[in-house]
PDB file of C-alpha atoms in Angstrom:
ATOM      1  CA  MET A1386      12.518  -5.643 -10.465  1.00  0.00           C
ATOM      2  CA  GLY A1387      10.975  -7.521  -7.585  1.00  0.00           C
ATOM      3  CA  LYS A1388       8.212  -6.330  -5.296  1.00  0.00           C
ATOM      4  CA  HIS A1389       8.129  -2.705  -6.464  1.00  0.00           C
ATOM      5  CA  ALA A1390       8.527  -3.284 -10.228  1.00  0.00           C
ATOM      6  CA  ALA A1391       9.248   0.452 -10.230  1.00  0.00           C
ATOM      7  CA  HIS A1392      12.219   2.754 -10.632  1.00  0.00           C
ATOM      8  CA  ILE A1393      13.046   6.082  -8.948  1.00  0.00           C
ATOM      9  CA  VAL A1394      15.215   8.682 -10.650  1.00  0.00           C
ATOM     10  CA  TRP A1395      16.534  10.879  -7.855  1.00  0.00           C
ATOM     11  CA  ASP A1396      17.610  14.458  -8.277  1.00  0.00           C
ATOM     12  CA  TRP A1397      20.779  15.258  -6.334  1.00  0.00           C
ATOM     13  CA  ASN A1398      21.134  18.927  -5.334  1.00  0.00           C
ATOM     14  CA  GLY A1399      18.328  20.002  -3.028  1.00  0.00           C
ATOM     15  CA  THR A1400      16.851  16.496  -2.942  1.00  0.00           C
ATOM     16  CA  LEU A1401      19.160  13.677  -1.866  1.00  0.00           C
ATOM     17  CA  PHE A1402      21.933  16.178  -1.125  1.00  0.00           C
ATOM     18  CA  HIS A1403      20.762  18.848   1.328  1.00  0.00           C
ATOM     19  CA  ASP A1404      22.854  21.744   0.067  1.00  0.00           C
ATOM     20  CA  VAL A1405      20.405  24.646   0.210  1.00  0.00           C
ATOM     21  CA  ASP A1406      22.584  26.600   2.657  1.00  0.00           C
ATOM     22  CA  ALA A1407      25.591  26.291   0.351  1.00  0.00           C
ATOM     23  CA  VAL A1408      23.462  27.365  -2.619  1.00  0.00           C
ATOM     24  CA  ILE A1409      22.222  30.516  -0.880  1.00  0.00           C
ATOM     25  CA  THR A1410      25.705  31.381   0.384  1.00  0.00           C
ATOM     26  CA  ALA A1411      27.217  30.905  -3.086  1.00  0.00           C
ATOM     27  CA  THR A1412      24.384  32.814  -4.768  1.00  0.00           C
ATOM     28  CA  ASN A1413      24.829  35.817  -2.485  1.00  0.00           C
ATOM     29  CA  ALA A1414      28.597  35.742  -2.915  1.00  0.00           C
ATOM     30  CA  ALA A1415      28.118  35.766  -6.693  1.00  0.00           C
ATOM     31  CA  PHE A1416      25.581  38.604  -6.410  1.00  0.00           C
ATOM     32  CA  ALA A1417      27.995  40.654  -4.316  1.00  0.00           C
ATOM     33  CA  GLU A1418      30.594  40.457  -7.077  1.00  0.00           C
ATOM     34  CA  ILE A1419      28.285  42.334  -9.474  1.00  0.00           C
ATOM     35  CA  GLY A1420      26.658  44.644  -6.934  1.00  0.00           C
ATOM     36  CA  LEU A1421      23.324  42.874  -6.388  1.00  0.00           C
ATOM     37  CA  GLU A1422      21.701  42.828  -2.954  1.00  0.00           C
ATOM     38  CA  PRO A1423      21.735  39.511  -1.041  1.00  0.00           C
ATOM     39  CA  ILE A1424      18.697  37.274  -1.287  1.00  0.00           C
ATOM     40  CA  THR A1425      16.902  35.329   1.441  1.00  0.00           C
ATOM     41  CA  LEU A1426      16.054  31.654   1.138  1.00  0.00           C
ATOM     42  CA  GLU A1427      12.356  32.534   0.987  1.00  0.00           C
ATOM     43  CA  ARG A1428      12.862  34.957  -1.912  1.00  0.00           C
ATOM     44  CA  TYR A1429      15.167  32.527  -3.678  1.00  0.00           C
ATOM     45  CA  ARG A1430      12.528  29.806  -3.514  1.00  0.00           C
ATOM     46  CA  ALA A1431       9.810  32.188  -4.715  1.00  0.00           C
ATOM     47  CA  LEU A1432      11.799  33.387  -7.754  1.00  0.00           C
ATOM     48  CA  TYR A1433      13.975  30.434  -8.776  1.00  0.00           C
ATOM     49  CA  CYS A1434      13.492  29.083 -12.305  1.00  0.00           C
ATOM     50  CA  VAL A1435      15.422  27.614 -15.211  1.00  0.00           C
ATOM     51  CA  PRO A1436      17.124  28.404 -17.434  1.00  0.00           C
ATOM     52  CA  ILE A1437      19.129  30.164 -14.715  1.00  0.00           C
ATOM     53  CA  PRO A1438      19.583  33.420 -16.665  1.00  0.00           C
ATOM     54  CA  ARG A1439      15.794  33.834 -16.354  1.00  0.00           C
ATOM     55  CA  PHE A1440      16.169  33.622 -12.579  1.00  0.00           C
ATOM     56  CA  TYR A1441      18.691  36.442 -12.721  1.00  0.00           C
ATOM     57  CA  GLU A1442      16.295  38.389 -14.968  1.00  0.00           C
ATOM     58  CA  ARG A1443      13.655  38.222 -12.228  1.00  0.00           C
ATOM     59  CA  LEU A1444      16.160  39.721  -9.805  1.00  0.00           C
ATOM     60  CA  MET A1445      17.793  42.302 -12.090  1.00  0.00           C
ATOM     61  CA  GLY A1446      14.776  43.354 -14.139  1.00  0.00           C
ATOM     62  CA  ARG A1447      16.593  42.316 -17.321  1.00  0.00           C
ATOM     63  CA  LEU A1448      18.459  39.368 -18.725  1.00  0.00           C
ATOM     64  CA  PRO A1449      22.155  39.415 -17.831  1.00  0.00           C
ATOM     65  CA  THR A1450      24.532  40.002 -20.681  1.00  0.00           C
ATOM     66  CA  ALA A1451      26.614  37.065 -21.841  1.00  0.00           C
ATOM     67  CA  ALA A1452      29.589  38.470 -19.956  1.00  0.00           C
ATOM     68  CA  GLU A1453      27.541  38.987 -16.773  1.00  0.00           C
ATOM     69  CA  TRP A1454      26.127  35.460 -16.965  1.00  0.00           C
ATOM     70  CA  GLU A1455      29.550  33.940 -17.475  1.00  0.00           C
ATOM     71  CA  HIS A1456      30.917  35.894 -14.503  1.00  0.00           C
ATOM     72  CA  MET A1457      27.977  35.063 -12.189  1.00  0.00           C
ATOM     73  CA  ASP A1458      27.970  31.403 -13.119  1.00  0.00           C
ATOM     74  CA  GLY A1459      31.721  31.143 -12.565  1.00  0.00           C
ATOM     75  CA  ALA A1460      31.464  32.975  -9.238  1.00  0.00           C
ATOM     76  CA  PHE A1461      28.602  30.755  -8.089  1.00  0.00           C
ATOM     77  CA  GLN A1462      30.459  27.557  -8.981  1.00  0.00           C
ATOM     78  CA  ARG A1463      33.598  28.780  -7.223  1.00  0.00           C
ATOM     79  CA  HIS A1464      31.813  29.746  -4.005  1.00  0.00           C
ATOM     80  CA  TYR A1465      29.597  26.641  -4.061  1.00  0.00           C
ATOM     81  CA  HIS A1466      32.682  24.451  -4.314  1.00  0.00           C
ATOM     82  CA  ASP A1467      34.010  26.126  -1.170  1.00  0.00           C
ATOM     83  CA  HIS A1468      30.833  25.588   0.871  1.00  0.00           C
ATOM     84  CA  HIS A1469      29.150  22.361  -0.289  1.00  0.00           C
ATOM     85  CA  LEU A1470      31.635  20.077   1.452  1.00  0.00           C
ATOM     86  CA  ARG A1471      29.984  20.983   4.755  1.00  0.00           C
ATOM     87  CA  CYS A1472      26.628  19.663   3.511  1.00  0.00           C
ATOM     88  CA  GLY A1473      25.238  16.154   3.907  1.00  0.00           C
ATOM     89  CA  LEU A1474      22.497  13.873   2.675  1.00  0.00           C
ATOM     90  CA  ALA A1475      18.904  14.856   3.372  1.00  0.00           C
ATOM     91  CA  GLU A1476      17.429  13.518   6.591  1.00  0.00           C
ATOM     92  CA  GLY A1477      16.677   9.808   6.294  1.00  0.00           C
ATOM     93  CA  ALA A1478      17.943   9.578   2.708  1.00  0.00           C
ATOM     94  CA  GLU A1479      20.470   6.820   3.287  1.00  0.00           C
ATOM     95  CA  LYS A1480      17.954   4.471   4.898  1.00  0.00           C
ATOM     96  CA  LEU A1481      15.348   5.210   2.221  1.00  0.00           C
ATOM     97  CA  LEU A1482      17.802   4.304  -0.520  1.00  0.00           C
ATOM     98  CA  GLU A1483      18.756   1.110   1.283  1.00  0.00           C
ATOM     99  CA  ARG A1484      15.151   0.101   1.920  1.00  0.00           C
ATOM    100  CA  TRP A1485      14.030   0.744  -1.663  1.00  0.00           C
ATOM    101  CA  GLN A1486      16.859  -1.366  -3.026  1.00  0.00           C
ATOM    102  CA  GLU A1487      16.434  -4.190  -0.525  1.00  0.00           C
ATOM    103  CA  THR A1488      12.687  -4.494  -1.154  1.00  0.00           C
ATOM    104  CA  GLY A1489      13.082  -4.870  -4.909  1.00  0.00           C
ATOM    105  CA  GLY A1490      13.107  -1.337  -6.292  1.00  0.00           C
ATOM    106  CA  THR A1491      15.731   0.096  -8.606  1.00  0.00           C
ATOM    107  CA  GLN A1492      16.950   3.680  -8.542  1.00  0.00           C
ATOM    108  CA  SER A1493      19.327   6.072 -10.249  1.00  0.00           C
ATOM    109  CA  ILE A1494      20.522   9.684 -10.058  1.00  0.00           C
ATOM    110  CA  MET A1495      20.084  12.278 -12.791  1.00  0.00           C
ATOM    111  CA  SER A1496      21.588  15.587 -11.709  1.00  0.00           C
ATOM    112  CA  MET A1497      22.326  18.935 -13.299  1.00  0.00           C
ATOM    113  CA  TYR A1498      25.481  19.031 -11.187  1.00  0.00           C
ATOM    114  CA  GLY A1499      28.502  18.436 -13.408  1.00  0.00           C
ATOM    115  CA  HIS A1500      29.166  14.716 -13.856  1.00  0.00           C
ATOM    116  CA  GLU A1501      32.861  14.914 -12.985  1.00  0.00           C
ATOM    117  CA  ASP A1502      32.015  16.598  -9.669  1.00  0.00           C
ATOM    118  CA  LEU A1503      28.943  14.471  -8.915  1.00  0.00           C
ATOM    119  CA  MET A1504      30.566  11.043  -9.044  1.00  0.00           C
ATOM    120  CA  PRO A1505      33.202  11.550  -6.313  1.00  0.00           C
ATOM    121  CA  LEU A1506      30.619  13.247  -4.094  1.00  0.00           C
ATOM    122  CA  VAL A1507      28.209  10.304  -4.364  1.00  0.00           C
ATOM    123  CA  ARG A1508      31.088   7.944  -3.572  1.00  0.00           C
ATOM    124  CA  THR A1509      32.021  10.036  -0.525  1.00  0.00           C
ATOM    125  CA  PHE A1510      28.692   9.066   1.073  1.00  0.00           C
ATOM    126  CA  GLY A1511      29.132   5.374   0.270  1.00  0.00           C
ATOM    127  CA  ILE A1512      25.825   5.125  -1.603  1.00  0.00           C
ATOM    128  CA  GLU A1513      26.948   4.490  -5.183  1.00  0.00           C
ATOM    129  CA  ARG A1514      26.049   0.788  -4.883  1.00  0.00           C
ATOM    130  CA  ARG A1515      22.389   1.736  -4.378  1.00  0.00           C
ATOM    131  CA  PHE A1516      22.034   2.973  -7.970  1.00  0.00           C
ATOM    132  CA  VAL A1517      21.926   1.236 -11.323  1.00  0.00           C
ATOM    133  CA  ARG A1518      23.051   4.465 -12.995  1.00  0.00           C
ATOM    134  CA  VAL A1519      24.450   7.856 -11.908  1.00  0.00           C
ATOM    135  CA  ASP A1520      24.501  10.683 -14.455  1.00  0.00           C
ATOM    136  CA  GLY A1521      25.455  14.313 -13.957  1.00  0.00           C
ATOM    137  CA  ARG A1522      25.248  17.193 -16.385  1.00  0.00           C
ATOM    138  CA  THR A1523      27.591  17.249 -19.340  1.00  0.00           C
ATOM    139  CA  GLY A1524      28.135  20.513 -21.177  1.00  0.00           C
ATOM    140  CA  PRO A1525      27.373  24.079 -20.050  1.00  0.00           C
ATOM    141  CA  SER A1526      25.398  24.813 -16.880  1.00  0.00           C
ATOM    142  CA  GLY A1527      22.195  26.815 -16.650  1.00  0.00           C
ATOM    143  CA  GLY A1528      19.869  24.951 -19.032  1.00  0.00           C
ATOM    144  CA  SER A1529      16.916  22.607 -18.680  1.00  0.00           C
ATOM    145  CA  LYS A1530      17.077  19.032 -17.468  1.00  0.00           C
ATOM    146  CA  ALA A1531      14.803  17.589 -20.152  1.00  0.00           C
ATOM    147  CA  GLU A1532      17.419  16.534 -22.713  1.00  0.00           C
ATOM    148  CA  HIS A1533      19.742  15.192 -20.020  1.00  0.00           C
ATOM    149  CA  MET A1534      16.819  13.192 -18.621  1.00  0.00           C
ATOM    150  CA  ALA A1535      16.065  11.804 -22.084  1.00  0.00           C
ATOM    151  CA  ARG A1536      19.595  10.394 -22.336  1.00  0.00           C
ATOM    152  CA  HIS A1537      19.395   9.035 -18.794  1.00  0.00           C
ATOM    153  CA  VAL A1538      16.066   7.296 -19.379  1.00  0.00           C
ATOM    154  CA  ALA A1539      17.268   5.916 -22.729  1.00  0.00           C
ATOM    155  CA  GLY A1540      20.058   4.226 -20.786  1.00  0.00           C
ATOM    156  CA  LEU A1541      17.564   2.848 -18.288  1.00  0.00           C
ATOM    157  CA  THR A1542      15.288   1.588 -21.056  1.00  0.00           C
ATOM    158  CA  ALA A1543      18.235  -0.281 -22.548  1.00  0.00           C
ATOM    159  CA  GLU A1544      18.536  -2.040 -19.185  1.00  0.00           C
ATOM    160  CA  GLY A1545      14.853  -3.044 -19.206  1.00  0.00           C
ATOM    161  CA  ILE A1546      13.506  -0.204 -17.036  1.00  0.00           C
ATOM    162  CA  PRO A1547      10.533   1.453 -18.801  1.00  0.00           C
ATOM    163  CA  ALA A1548       9.774   5.166 -18.449  1.00  0.00           C
ATOM    164  CA  ALA A1549       6.135   4.396 -17.650  1.00  0.00           C
ATOM    165  CA  ARG A1550       7.233   2.642 -14.423  1.00  0.00           C
ATOM    166  CA  THR A1551       9.683   5.402 -13.504  1.00  0.00           C
ATOM    167  CA  VAL A1552       9.183   8.218 -10.983  1.00  0.00           C
ATOM    168  CA  VAL A1553      11.394  11.308 -10.932  1.00  0.00           C
ATOM    169  CA  ILE A1554      11.806  12.765  -7.417  1.00  0.00           C
ATOM    170  CA  GLY A1555      13.210  16.287  -7.358  1.00  0.00           C
ATOM    171  CA  ASP A1556      12.942  19.731  -5.803  1.00  0.00           C
ATOM    172  CA  ALA A1557      12.371  21.878  -8.911  1.00  0.00           C
ATOM    173  CA  LEU A1558       9.650  22.484 -11.464  1.00  0.00           C
ATOM    174  CA  ASP A1559      12.208  21.502 -14.072  1.00  0.00           C
ATOM    175  CA  ASP A1560      12.213  17.967 -12.632  1.00  0.00           C
ATOM    176  CA  ALA A1561       8.509  17.675 -13.442  1.00  0.00           C
ATOM    177  CA  VAL A1562       9.104  19.090 -16.934  1.00  0.00           C
ATOM    178  CA  ALA A1563      11.911  16.591 -17.506  1.00  0.00           C
ATOM    179  CA  ALA A1564       9.747  13.706 -16.271  1.00  0.00           C
ATOM    180  CA  ALA A1565       6.903  14.670 -18.608  1.00  0.00           C
ATOM    181  CA  HIS A1566       9.398  14.955 -21.471  1.00  0.00           C
ATOM    182  CA  VAL A1567      10.271  11.261 -21.146  1.00  0.00           C
ATOM    183  CA  GLY A1568       6.837   9.939 -20.158  1.00  0.00           C
ATOM    184  CA  ALA A1569       7.693   9.327 -16.486  1.00  0.00           C
ATOM    185  CA  HIS A1570       5.859  10.255 -13.288  1.00  0.00           C
ATOM    186  CA  ALA A1571       7.120  13.006 -10.971  1.00  0.00           C
ATOM    187  CA  VAL A1572       7.001  13.870  -7.268  1.00  0.00           C
ATOM    188  CA  LEU A1573       8.288  17.258  -6.086  1.00  0.00           C
ATOM    189  CA  TYR A1574       9.932  17.879  -2.716  1.00  0.00           C
ATOM    190  CA  THR A1575       9.805  21.189  -0.838  1.00  0.00           C
ATOM    191  CA  GLY A1576      13.236  20.889   0.798  1.00  0.00           C
ATOM    192  CA  GLY A1577      15.214  22.491  -2.018  1.00  0.00           C
ATOM    193  CA  SER A1578      14.915  25.266  -4.581  1.00  0.00           C
ATOM    194  CA  HIS A1579      11.177  26.065  -4.668  1.00  0.00           C
ATOM    195  CA  ASP A1580       8.494  26.806  -2.107  1.00  0.00           C
ATOM    196  CA  ARG A1581       5.324  24.717  -1.992  1.00  0.00           C
ATOM    197  CA  ALA A1582       3.251  27.338  -3.804  1.00  0.00           C
ATOM    198  CA  GLY A1583       5.704  27.377  -6.686  1.00  0.00           C
ATOM    199  CA  LEU A1584       5.783  23.597  -6.985  1.00  0.00           C
ATOM    200  CA  ALA A1585       2.008  23.204  -6.812  1.00  0.00           C
ATOM    201  CA  GLY A1586       1.616  24.588 -10.326  1.00  0.00           C
ATOM    202  CA  ALA A1587       3.313  21.543 -11.834  1.00  0.00           C
ATOM    203  CA  GLY A1588       0.214  19.396 -11.339  1.00  0.00           C
ATOM    204  CA  VAL A1589       2.123  16.526  -9.711  1.00  0.00           C
ATOM    205  CA  PRO A1590       2.279  15.400  -6.043  1.00  0.00           C
ATOM    206  CA  VAL A1591       4.178  17.817  -3.765  1.00  0.00           C
ATOM    207  CA  VAL A1592       5.619  16.532  -0.477  1.00  0.00           C
ATOM    208  CA  ASP A1593       7.579  17.875   2.481  1.00  0.00           C
ATOM    209  CA  THR A1594       9.740  14.817   3.207  1.00  0.00           C
ATOM    210  CA  LEU A1595      11.558  12.177   1.191  1.00  0.00           C
ATOM    211  CA  VAL A1596       9.623   9.492   3.076  1.00  0.00           C
ATOM    212  CA  GLU A1597       6.431  10.956   1.623  1.00  0.00           C
ATOM    213  CA  ALA A1598       8.091  11.176  -1.797  1.00  0.00           C
ATOM    214  CA  VAL A1599       8.865   7.466  -1.836  1.00  0.00           C
ATOM    215  CA  ALA A1600       5.342   6.648  -0.644  1.00  0.00           C
ATOM    216  CA  GLU A1601       3.978   8.678  -3.557  1.00  0.00           C
ATOM    217  CA  ALA A1602       6.311   6.890  -5.942  1.00  0.00           C
ATOM    218  CA  GLU A1603       4.902   3.575  -4.768  1.00  0.00           C
ATOM    219  CA  ARG A1604       1.343   4.834  -5.170  1.00  0.00           C
ATOM    220  CA  LEU A1605       1.951   6.170  -8.673  1.00  0.00           C
ATOM    221  CA  THR A1606       3.389   2.876  -9.925  1.00  0.00           C
ATOM    222  CA  ARG A1607       0.942   0.395  -8.403  1.00  0.00           C
TER     223      ARG A1607
END
């Protein structure tokens, strides 16, 4: 793997793909359909958690019923689809991906965004060639990333990329949980779903830019 001898597993939504505005817009549109008050970005980041029904429990004071969850999830996906096309890559992401690849590092994407939707979006930005593997969620939405990450890392291991030399970079506490589940390192980024205070409890490095995230990845795998 060249100079770095390290691998980065990138999260997509809220990390490489700066879609926080679309997420808040879609969330509030979904809330409006069941009579919930709109939420600010600050409150969203303070309360967000997975599985997603637990996030709704924090807002509603109770777990949503199965019918409510199905309706809210469907409404969110529908409104997100309408708004995310106006979003772009996070600042500096394209050059970071290029530099990591060109200086000997390998990288991949493991996202909880549905695989069939993720692949064309990655291709739209012309960055697919930067990754040895791109995996989105298969199956129902709303759960934890850990089992999806296990399958992703098993694929990487088969290609000679060990979990111990892998760093997961993401914007959610669940990214750190998924990294620990497979024996990888983690770096959490404040540009997405959680505020800094929420991320700090994970016990892994927390950064405000992707440049800092990559620097931490290098430090963790020296």
